[in-house]
mmCIF file of C-alpha atoms and ligand atoms in Angstrom:
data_model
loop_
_atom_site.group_PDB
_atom_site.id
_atom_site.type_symbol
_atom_site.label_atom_id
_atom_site.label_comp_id
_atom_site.label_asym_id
_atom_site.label_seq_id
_atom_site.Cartn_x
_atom_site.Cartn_y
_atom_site.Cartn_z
ATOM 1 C CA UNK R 7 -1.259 26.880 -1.488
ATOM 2 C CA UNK R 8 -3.707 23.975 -0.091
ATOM 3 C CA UNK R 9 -2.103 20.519 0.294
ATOM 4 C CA UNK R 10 -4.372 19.102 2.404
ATOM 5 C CA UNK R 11 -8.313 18.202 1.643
ATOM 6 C CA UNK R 12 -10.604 16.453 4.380
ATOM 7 C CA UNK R 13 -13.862 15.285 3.277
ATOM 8 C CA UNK R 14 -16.590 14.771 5.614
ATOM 9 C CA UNK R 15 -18.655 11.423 5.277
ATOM 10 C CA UNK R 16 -22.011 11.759 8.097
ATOM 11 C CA UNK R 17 -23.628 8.700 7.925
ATOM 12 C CA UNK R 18 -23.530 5.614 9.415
ATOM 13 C CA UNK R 19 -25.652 2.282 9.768
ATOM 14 C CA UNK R 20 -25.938 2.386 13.259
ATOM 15 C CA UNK R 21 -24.352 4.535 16.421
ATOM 16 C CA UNK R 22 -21.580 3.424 18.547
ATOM 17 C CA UNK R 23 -22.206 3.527 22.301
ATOM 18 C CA UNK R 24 -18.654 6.040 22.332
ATOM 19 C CA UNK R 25 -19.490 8.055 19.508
ATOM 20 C CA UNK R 26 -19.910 11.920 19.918
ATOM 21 C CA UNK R 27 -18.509 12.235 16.015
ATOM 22 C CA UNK R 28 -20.857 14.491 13.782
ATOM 23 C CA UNK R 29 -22.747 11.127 12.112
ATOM 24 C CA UNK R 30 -26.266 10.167 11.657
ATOM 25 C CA UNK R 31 -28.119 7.678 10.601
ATOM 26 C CA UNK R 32 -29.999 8.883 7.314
ATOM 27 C CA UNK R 33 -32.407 7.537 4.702
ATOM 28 C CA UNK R 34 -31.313 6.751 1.159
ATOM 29 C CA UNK R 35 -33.216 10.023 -0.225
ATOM 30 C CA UNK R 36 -30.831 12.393 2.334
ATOM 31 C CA UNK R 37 -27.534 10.600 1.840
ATOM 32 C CA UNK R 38 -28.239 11.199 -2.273
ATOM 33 C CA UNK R 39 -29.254 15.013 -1.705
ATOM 34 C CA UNK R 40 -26.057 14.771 0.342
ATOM 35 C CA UNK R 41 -23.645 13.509 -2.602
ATOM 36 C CA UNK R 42 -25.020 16.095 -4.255
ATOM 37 C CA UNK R 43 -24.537 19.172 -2.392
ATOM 38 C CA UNK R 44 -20.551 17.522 -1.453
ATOM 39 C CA UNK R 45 -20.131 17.515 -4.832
ATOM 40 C CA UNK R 46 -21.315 21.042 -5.818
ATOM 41 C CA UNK R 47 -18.768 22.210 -3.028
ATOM 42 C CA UNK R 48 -15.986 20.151 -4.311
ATOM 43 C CA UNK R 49 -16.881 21.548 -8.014
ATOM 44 C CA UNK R 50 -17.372 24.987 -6.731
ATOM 45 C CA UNK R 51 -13.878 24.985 -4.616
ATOM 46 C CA UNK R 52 -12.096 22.969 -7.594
ATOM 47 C CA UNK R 53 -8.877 25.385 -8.365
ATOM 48 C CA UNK R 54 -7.892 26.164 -4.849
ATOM 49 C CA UNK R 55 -7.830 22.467 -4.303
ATOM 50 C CA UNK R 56 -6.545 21.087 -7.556
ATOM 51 C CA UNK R 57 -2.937 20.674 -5.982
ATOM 52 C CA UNK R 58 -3.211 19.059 -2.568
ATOM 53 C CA UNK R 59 -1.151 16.192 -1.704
ATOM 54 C CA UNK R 60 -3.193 14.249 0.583
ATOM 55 C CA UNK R 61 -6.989 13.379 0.243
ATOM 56 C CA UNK R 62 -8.466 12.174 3.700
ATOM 57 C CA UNK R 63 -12.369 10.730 3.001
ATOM 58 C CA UNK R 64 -13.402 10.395 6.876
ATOM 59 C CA UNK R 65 -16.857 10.059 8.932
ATOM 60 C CA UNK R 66 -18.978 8.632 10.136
ATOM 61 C CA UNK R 67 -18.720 6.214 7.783
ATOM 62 C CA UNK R 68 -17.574 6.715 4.270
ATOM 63 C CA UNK R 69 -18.156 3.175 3.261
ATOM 64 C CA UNK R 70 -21.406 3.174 4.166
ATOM 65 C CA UNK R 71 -22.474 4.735 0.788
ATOM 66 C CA UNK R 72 -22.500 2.212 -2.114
ATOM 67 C CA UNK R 73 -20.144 1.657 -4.756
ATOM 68 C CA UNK R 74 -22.335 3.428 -7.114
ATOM 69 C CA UNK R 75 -22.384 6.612 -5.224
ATOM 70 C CA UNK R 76 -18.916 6.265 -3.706
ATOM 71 C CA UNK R 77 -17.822 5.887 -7.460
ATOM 72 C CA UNK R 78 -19.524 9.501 -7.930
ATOM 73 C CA UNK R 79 -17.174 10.872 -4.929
ATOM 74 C CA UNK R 80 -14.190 9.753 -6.259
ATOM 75 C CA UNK R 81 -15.133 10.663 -9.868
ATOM 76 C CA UNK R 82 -15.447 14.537 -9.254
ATOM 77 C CA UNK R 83 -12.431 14.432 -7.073
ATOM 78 C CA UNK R 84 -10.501 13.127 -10.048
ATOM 79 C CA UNK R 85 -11.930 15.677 -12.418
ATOM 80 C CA UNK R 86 -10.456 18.433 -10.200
ATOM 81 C CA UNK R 87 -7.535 16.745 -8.632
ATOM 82 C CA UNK R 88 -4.838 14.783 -9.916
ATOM 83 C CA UNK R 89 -4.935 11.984 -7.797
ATOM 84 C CA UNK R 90 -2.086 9.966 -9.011
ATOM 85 C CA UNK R 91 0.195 12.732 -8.241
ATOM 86 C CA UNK R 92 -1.197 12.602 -4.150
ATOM 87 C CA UNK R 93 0.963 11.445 -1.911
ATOM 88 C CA UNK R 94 -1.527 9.659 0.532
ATOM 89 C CA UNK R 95 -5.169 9.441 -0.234
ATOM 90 C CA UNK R 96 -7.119 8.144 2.378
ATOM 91 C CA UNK R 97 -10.556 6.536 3.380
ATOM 92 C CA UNK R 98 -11.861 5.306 6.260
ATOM 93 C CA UNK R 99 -14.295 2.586 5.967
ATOM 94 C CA UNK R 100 -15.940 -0.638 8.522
ATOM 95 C CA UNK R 101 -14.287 -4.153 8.251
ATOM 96 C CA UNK R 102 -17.628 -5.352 7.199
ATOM 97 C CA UNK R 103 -18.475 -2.716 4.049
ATOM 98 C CA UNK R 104 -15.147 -3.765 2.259
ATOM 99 C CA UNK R 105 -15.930 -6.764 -0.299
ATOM 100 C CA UNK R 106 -13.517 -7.270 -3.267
ATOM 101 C CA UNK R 107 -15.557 -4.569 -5.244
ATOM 102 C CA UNK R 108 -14.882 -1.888 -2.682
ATOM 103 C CA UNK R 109 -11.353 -2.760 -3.001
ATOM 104 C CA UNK R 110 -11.346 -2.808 -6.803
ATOM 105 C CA UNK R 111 -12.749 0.750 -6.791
ATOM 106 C CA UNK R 112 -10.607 2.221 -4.361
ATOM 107 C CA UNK R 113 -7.574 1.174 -6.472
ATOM 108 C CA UNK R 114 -9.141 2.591 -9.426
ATOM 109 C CA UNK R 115 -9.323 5.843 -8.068
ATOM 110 C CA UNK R 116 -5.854 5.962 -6.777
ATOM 111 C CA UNK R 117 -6.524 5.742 -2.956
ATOM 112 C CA UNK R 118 -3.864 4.077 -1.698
ATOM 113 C CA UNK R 119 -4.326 3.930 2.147
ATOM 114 C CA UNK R 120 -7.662 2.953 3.971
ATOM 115 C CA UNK R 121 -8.038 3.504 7.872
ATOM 116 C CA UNK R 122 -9.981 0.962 8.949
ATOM 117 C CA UNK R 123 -12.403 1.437 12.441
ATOM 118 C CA UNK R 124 -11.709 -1.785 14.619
ATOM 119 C CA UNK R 125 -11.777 -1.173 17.837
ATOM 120 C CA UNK R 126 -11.559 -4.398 19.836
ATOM 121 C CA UNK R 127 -11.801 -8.068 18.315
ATOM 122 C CA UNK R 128 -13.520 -9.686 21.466
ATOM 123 C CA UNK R 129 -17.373 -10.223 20.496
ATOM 124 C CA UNK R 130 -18.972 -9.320 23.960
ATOM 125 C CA UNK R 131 -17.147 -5.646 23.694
ATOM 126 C CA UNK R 132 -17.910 -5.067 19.966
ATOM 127 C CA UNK R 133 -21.568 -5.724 20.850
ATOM 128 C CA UNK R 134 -21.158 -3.275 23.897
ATOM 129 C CA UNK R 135 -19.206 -1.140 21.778
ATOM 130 C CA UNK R 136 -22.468 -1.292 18.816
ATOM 131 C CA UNK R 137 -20.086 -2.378 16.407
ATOM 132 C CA UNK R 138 -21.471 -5.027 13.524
ATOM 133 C CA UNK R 139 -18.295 -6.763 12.593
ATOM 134 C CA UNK R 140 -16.474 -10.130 13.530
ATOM 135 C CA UNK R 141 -12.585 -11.080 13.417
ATOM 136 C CA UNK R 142 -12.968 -12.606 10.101
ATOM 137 C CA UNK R 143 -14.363 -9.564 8.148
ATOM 138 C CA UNK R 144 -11.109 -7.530 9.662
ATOM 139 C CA UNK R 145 -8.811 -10.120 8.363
ATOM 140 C CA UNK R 146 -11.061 -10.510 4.999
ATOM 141 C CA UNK R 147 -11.096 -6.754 4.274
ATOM 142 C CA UNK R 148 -7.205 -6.612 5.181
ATOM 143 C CA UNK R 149 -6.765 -9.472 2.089
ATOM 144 C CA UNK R 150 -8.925 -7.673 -0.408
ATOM 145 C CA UNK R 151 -7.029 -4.474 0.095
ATOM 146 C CA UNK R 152 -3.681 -5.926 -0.142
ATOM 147 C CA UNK R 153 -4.324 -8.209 -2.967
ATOM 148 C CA UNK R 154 -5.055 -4.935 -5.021
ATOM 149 C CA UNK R 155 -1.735 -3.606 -4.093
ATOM 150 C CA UNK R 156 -3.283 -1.414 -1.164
ATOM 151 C CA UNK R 157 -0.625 -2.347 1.537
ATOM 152 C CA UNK R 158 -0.995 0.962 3.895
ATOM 153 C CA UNK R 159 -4.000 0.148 6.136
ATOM 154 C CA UNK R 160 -4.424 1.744 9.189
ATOM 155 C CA UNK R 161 -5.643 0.317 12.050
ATOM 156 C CA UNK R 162 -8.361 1.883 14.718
ATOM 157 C CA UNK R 163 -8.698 0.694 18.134
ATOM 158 C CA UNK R 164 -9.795 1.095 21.422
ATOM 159 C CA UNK R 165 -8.800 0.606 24.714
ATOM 160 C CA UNK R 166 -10.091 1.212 28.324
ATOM 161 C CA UNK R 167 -13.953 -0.299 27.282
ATOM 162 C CA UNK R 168 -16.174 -0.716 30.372
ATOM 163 C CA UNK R 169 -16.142 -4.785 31.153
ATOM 164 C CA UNK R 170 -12.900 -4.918 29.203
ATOM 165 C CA UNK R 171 -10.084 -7.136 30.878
ATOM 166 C CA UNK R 172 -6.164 -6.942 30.712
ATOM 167 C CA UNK R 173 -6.242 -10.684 29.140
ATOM 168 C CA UNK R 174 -8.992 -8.540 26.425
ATOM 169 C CA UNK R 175 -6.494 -6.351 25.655
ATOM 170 C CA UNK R 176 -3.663 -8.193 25.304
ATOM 171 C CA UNK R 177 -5.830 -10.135 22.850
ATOM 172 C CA UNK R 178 -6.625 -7.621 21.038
ATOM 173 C CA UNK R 179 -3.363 -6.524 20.753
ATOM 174 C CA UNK R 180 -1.579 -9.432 19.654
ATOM 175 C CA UNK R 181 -4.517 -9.659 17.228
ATOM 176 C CA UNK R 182 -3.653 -6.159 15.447
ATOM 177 C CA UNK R 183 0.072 -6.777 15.623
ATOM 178 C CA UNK R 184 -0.600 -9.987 13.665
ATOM 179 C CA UNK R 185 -1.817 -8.399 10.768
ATOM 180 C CA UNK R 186 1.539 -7.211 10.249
ATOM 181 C CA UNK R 187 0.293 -3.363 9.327
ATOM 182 C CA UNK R 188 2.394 -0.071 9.664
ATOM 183 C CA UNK R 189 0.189 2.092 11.125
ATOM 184 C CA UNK R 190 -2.207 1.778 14.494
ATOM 185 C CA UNK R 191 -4.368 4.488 16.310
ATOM 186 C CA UNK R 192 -4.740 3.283 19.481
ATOM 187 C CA UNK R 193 -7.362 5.583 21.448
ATOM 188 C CA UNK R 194 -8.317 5.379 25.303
ATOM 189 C CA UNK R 195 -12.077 5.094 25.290
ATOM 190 C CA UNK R 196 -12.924 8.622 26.573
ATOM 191 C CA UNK R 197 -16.913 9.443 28.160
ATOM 192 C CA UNK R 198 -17.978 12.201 25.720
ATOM 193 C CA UNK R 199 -21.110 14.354 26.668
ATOM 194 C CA UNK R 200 -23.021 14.069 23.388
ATOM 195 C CA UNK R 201 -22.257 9.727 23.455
ATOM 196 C CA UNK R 202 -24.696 7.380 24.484
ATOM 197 C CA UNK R 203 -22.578 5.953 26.597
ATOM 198 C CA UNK R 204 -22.586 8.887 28.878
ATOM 199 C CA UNK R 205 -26.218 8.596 29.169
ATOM 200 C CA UNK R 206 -25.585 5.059 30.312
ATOM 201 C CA UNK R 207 -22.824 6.473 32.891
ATOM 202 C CA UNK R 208 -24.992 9.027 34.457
ATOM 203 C CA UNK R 209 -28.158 6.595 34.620
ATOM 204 C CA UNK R 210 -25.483 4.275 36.932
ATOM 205 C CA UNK R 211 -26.130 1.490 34.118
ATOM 206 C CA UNK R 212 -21.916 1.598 33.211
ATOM 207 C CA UNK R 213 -19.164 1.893 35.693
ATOM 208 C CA UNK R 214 -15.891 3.237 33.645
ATOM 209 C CA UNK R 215 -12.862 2.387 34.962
ATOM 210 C CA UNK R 216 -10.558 4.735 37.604
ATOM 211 C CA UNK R 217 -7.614 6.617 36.226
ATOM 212 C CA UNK R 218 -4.874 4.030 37.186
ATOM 213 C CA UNK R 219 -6.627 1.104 34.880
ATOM 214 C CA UNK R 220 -6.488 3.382 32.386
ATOM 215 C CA UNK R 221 -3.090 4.293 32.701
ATOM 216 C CA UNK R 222 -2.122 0.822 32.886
ATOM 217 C CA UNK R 223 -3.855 0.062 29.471
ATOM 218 C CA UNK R 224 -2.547 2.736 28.217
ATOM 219 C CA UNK R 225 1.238 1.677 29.050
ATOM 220 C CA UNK R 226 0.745 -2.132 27.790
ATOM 221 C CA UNK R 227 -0.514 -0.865 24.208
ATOM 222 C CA UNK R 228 2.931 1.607 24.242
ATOM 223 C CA UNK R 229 5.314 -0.965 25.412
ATOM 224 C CA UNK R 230 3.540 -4.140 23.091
ATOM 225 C CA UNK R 231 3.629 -1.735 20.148
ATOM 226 C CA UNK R 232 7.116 0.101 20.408
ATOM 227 C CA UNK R 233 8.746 -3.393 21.089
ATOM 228 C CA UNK R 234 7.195 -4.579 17.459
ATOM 229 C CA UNK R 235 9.035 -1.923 16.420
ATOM 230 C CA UNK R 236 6.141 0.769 16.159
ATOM 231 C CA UNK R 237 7.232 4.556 16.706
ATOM 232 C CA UNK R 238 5.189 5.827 18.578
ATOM 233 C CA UNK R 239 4.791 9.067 17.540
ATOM 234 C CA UNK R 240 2.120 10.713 18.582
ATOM 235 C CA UNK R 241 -0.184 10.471 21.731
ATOM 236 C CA UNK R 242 -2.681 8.155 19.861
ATOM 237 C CA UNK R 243 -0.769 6.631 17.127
ATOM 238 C CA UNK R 244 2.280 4.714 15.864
ATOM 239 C CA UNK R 245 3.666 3.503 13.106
ATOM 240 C CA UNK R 246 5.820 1.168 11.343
ATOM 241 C CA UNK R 247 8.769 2.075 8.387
ATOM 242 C CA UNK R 248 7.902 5.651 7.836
ATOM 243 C CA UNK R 249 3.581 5.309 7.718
ATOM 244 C CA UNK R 250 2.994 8.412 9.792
ATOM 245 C CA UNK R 251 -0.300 9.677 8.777
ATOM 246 C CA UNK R 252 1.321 12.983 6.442
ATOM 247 C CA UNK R 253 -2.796 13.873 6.032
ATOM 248 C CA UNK R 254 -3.277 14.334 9.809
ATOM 249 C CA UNK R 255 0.769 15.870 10.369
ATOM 250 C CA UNK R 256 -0.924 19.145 8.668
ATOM 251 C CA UNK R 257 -3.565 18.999 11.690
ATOM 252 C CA UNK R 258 -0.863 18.620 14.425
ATOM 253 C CA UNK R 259 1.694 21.133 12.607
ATOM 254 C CA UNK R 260 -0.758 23.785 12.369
ATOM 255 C CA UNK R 261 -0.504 23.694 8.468
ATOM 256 C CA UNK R 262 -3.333 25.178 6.229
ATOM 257 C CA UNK R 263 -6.144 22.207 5.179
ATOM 258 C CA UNK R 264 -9.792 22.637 3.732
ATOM 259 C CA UNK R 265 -12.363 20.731 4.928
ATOM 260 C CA UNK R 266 -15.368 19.767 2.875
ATOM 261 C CA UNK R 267 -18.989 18.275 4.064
ATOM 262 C CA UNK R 268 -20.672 19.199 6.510
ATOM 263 C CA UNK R 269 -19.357 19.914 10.152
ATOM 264 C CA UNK R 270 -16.054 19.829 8.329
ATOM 265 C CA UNK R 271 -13.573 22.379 9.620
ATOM 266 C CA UNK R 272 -10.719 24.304 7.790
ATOM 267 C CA UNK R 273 -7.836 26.352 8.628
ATOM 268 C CA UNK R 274 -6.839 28.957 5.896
ATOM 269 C CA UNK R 275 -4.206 31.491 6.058
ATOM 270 C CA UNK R 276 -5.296 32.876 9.266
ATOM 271 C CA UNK R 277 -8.687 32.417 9.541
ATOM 272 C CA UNK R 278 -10.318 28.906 11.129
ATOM 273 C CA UNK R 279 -13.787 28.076 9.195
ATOM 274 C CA UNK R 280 -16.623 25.566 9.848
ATOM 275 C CA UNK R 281 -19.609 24.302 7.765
ATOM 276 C CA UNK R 282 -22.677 23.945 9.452
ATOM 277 C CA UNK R 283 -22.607 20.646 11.838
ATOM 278 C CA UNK R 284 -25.983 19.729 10.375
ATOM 279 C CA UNK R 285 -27.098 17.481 7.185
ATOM 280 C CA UNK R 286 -30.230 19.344 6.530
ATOM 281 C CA UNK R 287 -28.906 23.342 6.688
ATOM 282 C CA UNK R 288 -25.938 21.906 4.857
ATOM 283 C CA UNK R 289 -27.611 20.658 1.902
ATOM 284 C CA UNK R 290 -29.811 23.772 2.336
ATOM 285 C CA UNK R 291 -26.845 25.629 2.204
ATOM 286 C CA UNK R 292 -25.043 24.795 -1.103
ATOM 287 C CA UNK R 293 -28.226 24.300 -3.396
ATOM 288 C CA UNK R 294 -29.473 27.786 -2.595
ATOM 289 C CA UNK R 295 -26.011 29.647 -2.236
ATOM 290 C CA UNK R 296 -26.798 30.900 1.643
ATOM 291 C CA UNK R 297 -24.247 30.884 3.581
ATOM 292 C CA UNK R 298 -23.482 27.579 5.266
ATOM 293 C CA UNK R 299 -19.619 28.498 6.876
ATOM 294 C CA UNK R 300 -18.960 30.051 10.135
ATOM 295 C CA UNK R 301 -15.520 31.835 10.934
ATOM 296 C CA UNK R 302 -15.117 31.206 14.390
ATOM 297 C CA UNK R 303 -11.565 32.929 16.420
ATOM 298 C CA UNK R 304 -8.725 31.508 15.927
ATOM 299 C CA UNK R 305 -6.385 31.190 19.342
ATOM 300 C CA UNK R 306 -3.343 30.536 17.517
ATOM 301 C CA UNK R 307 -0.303 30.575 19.786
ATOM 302 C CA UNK R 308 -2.441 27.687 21.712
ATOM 303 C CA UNK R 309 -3.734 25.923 18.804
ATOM 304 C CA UNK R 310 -0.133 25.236 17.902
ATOM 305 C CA UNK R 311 1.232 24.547 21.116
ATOM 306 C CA UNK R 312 -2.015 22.387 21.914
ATOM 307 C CA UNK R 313 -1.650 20.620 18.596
ATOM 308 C CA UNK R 314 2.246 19.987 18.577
ATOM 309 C CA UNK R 315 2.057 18.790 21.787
ATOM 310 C CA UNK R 316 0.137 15.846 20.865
ATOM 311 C CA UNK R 317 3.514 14.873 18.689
ATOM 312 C CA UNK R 318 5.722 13.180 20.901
ATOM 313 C CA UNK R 319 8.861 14.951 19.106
ATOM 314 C CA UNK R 320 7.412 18.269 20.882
ATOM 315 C CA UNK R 321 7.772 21.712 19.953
ATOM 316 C CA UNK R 322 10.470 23.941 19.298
ATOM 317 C CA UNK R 323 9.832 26.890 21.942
ATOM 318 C CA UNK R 324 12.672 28.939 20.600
ATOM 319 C CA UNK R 325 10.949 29.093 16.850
ATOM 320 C CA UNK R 326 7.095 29.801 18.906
ATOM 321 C CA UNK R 327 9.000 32.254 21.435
ATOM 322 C CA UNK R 328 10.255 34.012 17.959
ATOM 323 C CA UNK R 329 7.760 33.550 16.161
ATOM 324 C CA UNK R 330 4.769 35.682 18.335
ATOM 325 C CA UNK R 331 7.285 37.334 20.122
ATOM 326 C CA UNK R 332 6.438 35.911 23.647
ATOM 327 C CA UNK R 333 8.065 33.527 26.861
ATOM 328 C CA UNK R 334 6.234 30.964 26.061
ATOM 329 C CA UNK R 335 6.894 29.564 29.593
ATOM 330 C CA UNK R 336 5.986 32.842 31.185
ATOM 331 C CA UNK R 337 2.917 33.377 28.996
ATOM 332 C CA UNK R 338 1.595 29.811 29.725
ATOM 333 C CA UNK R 339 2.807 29.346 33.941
ATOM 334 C CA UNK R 340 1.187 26.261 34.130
ATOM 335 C CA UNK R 341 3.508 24.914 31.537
ATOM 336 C CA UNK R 342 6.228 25.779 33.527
ATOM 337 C CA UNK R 343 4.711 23.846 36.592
ATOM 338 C CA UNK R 344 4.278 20.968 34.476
ATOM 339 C CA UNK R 345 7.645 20.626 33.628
ATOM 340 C CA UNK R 346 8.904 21.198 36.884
ATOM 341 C CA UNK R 347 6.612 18.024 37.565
ATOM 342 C CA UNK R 348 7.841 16.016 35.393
ATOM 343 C CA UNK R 349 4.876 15.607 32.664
ATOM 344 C CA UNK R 350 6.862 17.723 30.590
ATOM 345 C CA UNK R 351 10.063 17.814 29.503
ATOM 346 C CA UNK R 352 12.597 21.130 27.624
ATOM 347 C CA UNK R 353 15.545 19.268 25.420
ATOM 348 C CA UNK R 354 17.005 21.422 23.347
ATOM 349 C CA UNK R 355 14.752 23.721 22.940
ATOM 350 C CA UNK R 356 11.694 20.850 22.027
ATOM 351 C CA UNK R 357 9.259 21.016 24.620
ATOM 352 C CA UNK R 358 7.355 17.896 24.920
ATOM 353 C CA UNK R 359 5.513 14.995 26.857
ATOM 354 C CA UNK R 360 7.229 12.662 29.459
ATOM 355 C CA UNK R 361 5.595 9.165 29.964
ATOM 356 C CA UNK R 362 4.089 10.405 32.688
ATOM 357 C CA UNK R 363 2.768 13.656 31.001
ATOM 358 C CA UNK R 364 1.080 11.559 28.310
ATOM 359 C CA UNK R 365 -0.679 9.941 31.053
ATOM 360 C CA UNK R 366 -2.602 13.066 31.631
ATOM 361 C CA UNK R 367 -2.459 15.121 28.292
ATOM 362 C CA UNK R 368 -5.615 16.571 28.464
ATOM 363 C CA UNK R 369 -4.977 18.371 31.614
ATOM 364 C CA UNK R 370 -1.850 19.645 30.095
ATOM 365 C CA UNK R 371 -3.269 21.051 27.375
ATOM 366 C CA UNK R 372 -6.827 22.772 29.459
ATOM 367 C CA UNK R 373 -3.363 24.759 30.774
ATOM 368 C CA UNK R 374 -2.317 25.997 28.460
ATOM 369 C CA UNK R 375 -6.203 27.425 26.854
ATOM 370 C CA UNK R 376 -6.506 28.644 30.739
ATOM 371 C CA UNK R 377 -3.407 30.504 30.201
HETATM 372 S S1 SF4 A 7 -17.657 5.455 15.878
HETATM 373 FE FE1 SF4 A 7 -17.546 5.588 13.663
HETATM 374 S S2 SF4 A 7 -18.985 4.019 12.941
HETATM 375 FE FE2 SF4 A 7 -19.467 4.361 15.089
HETATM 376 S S3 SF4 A 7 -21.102 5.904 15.061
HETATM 377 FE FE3 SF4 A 7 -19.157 6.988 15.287
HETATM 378 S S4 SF4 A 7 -18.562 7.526 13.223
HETATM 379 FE FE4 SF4 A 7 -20.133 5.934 13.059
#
């Protein structure tokens, strides 16, 4: 049975200098056709997803459709799913989209946590970053959604911006732990291929900074954060009194979740699915019934270990060593090296990252796809 539903947002007022997300910027006429065709797939997928227990609305942007439209989301996901009876139902939305109205709605539809993209409060970075919002529209939006009785807000930011200084960060992070919210995604601002940014890197325009800045960032945002009283709990995120994200747990527990929109992925029974990463062929897709999924293989001993991982509790390698009948260790020699490093450590039988090994997760996990 499906407890998990992602919904895939692609639009966006503008592009971030970082962002290799599947997001465009569209005209009014394609973000309707859009609703539309998201809608027809909800409808059309209604029974299979009539029980899930969390909702996650993500993007690009989800905000940046109006009320009127949003409302016509939300709407159709009620008609299918009971959304009272969700656990968490999430949306992801700009500082500077949420007005009292967006508020309003979201509590009439039952959502009852918004993640909400900051990034960095210092002006010069948001403008290098291509982000539109001040400090005041944070702390505005923040107000609107708790005077509704919307009290689990998630926070997104960013460290490790080109030009950004420890005395920025530290800002920023007293900032965020102001606000006196439970959960905070704190990401390392990584160079992705298909971001602008990377264009800017390769035409010697941007300088990013060496590994051991990063690191250092990277260790001021766990220590600030845990000695608030965050757990931090996986590589990216912590949280306060219980607020893990339960929507994104299914991701890193290798649990079954749909995925609607387009680019949206989903993993069911054994199979992993995609619809097309493309507006256009997706909209083509749904109003003329040709096919607009893709099955693509499925490595699932590494998917699990790769996702688990990214928990700091680890995996159990006794239950994956039973499980596909394999030493994981043996299978996976680079693991092994690892922990004989010291990035990883074996506790009773929970495999999982040292300090140090979070410091340089993604080489861990290229080990274990490498084999
Ligand atoms: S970072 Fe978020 S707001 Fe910026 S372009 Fe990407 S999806 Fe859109």
């Amino acid at each position: 049975m499906l407890t998990s539903l992602y919904i895939h947002i692609p639009f966006c007022k503008h592009i971030c200098t970082y962002c290799d997300f599947h997001k465009e910027v569209a005209t009014l006429e394609k973000k309707k056709a859009y609703l539309n065709a998201l809608i027809s797939e909800i409808i059309e997928v209604g029974d299979s997803i009539k029980n899930v227990k969390t909702i996650y609305i993500g993007g690009g942007t989800p905000s940046n459709y109006s009320i009127k439209d949003l409302e016509r989301l939300f709407k159709t996901l009620s008609s299918v799913i009971e959304t009272k009876s969700v656990i968490e139902y999430t949306i992801e939305v700009n500082p500077d989209d949420i007005t009292i109205e967006y508020a309003t709605l979201f509590k009439k539809y039952n959502i009852n946590r918004v993640s909400m993209g900051v990034q960095t409060i210092n002006p010069e970075n948001l403008t290098y970053l291509r982000r539109t919002h001040k400090k005041s529209d944070i702390t505005n939006a923040i107000k609107y959604l708790r005077s509704l009785g919307i009290t689990n807000i998630s926070i997104d930011m960013i460290f490790n911006i080109p030009n950004q200084t420890m005395k920025q960060l530290e800002e920023d992070i007293e900032f965020v732990l102001k606000q006196d919210i439970k959960h905070i995604s704190y990401y390392s601002l990584i160079l992705e291929e298909k971001s602008i940014l990377y264009q800017l890197v390769k035409q010697n325009k941007v300088t990013i900074k060496d590994q051991d800045v990063e690191a250092k960032m990277y260790l001021r945002v766990i220590d600030a954060l845990t000695k608030q009283g965050f757990n931090h709990y996986e590589i990216s995120n912590f949280s306060k009194d219980n607020h893990q994200s339960i929507h994104n747990i299914t991701y890193w527990t290798n649990k079954d979740y749909i995925g609607l929109g387009s680019g949206a992925h989903s993993l069911i029974g054994n199979k992993r699915f995609n619809n097309v990463s493309n507006v256009r062929r997706y909209i083509e897709g749904v109003s003329s019934n040709t096919p607009y999924k893709e099955e693509y293989e499925r490595f699932e001993i590494e998917d699990e270990v790769m996702m688990g991982l990214r928990l700091l509790e680890g995996i159990n390698i006794k239950q994956i060593n039973e499980k596909y009948n394999i030493d994981l260790l043996n299978k996976y020699p680079l693991l092994k090296q690892y922990l004989t490093d010291g990035y990883l450590e074996l506790i009773n039988n929970k495999l999982k990252f040292t300090t140090k090994g979070l410091l340089v997760g993604n080489v861990v996990f290229m080990a274990v796809m490498e084999g």
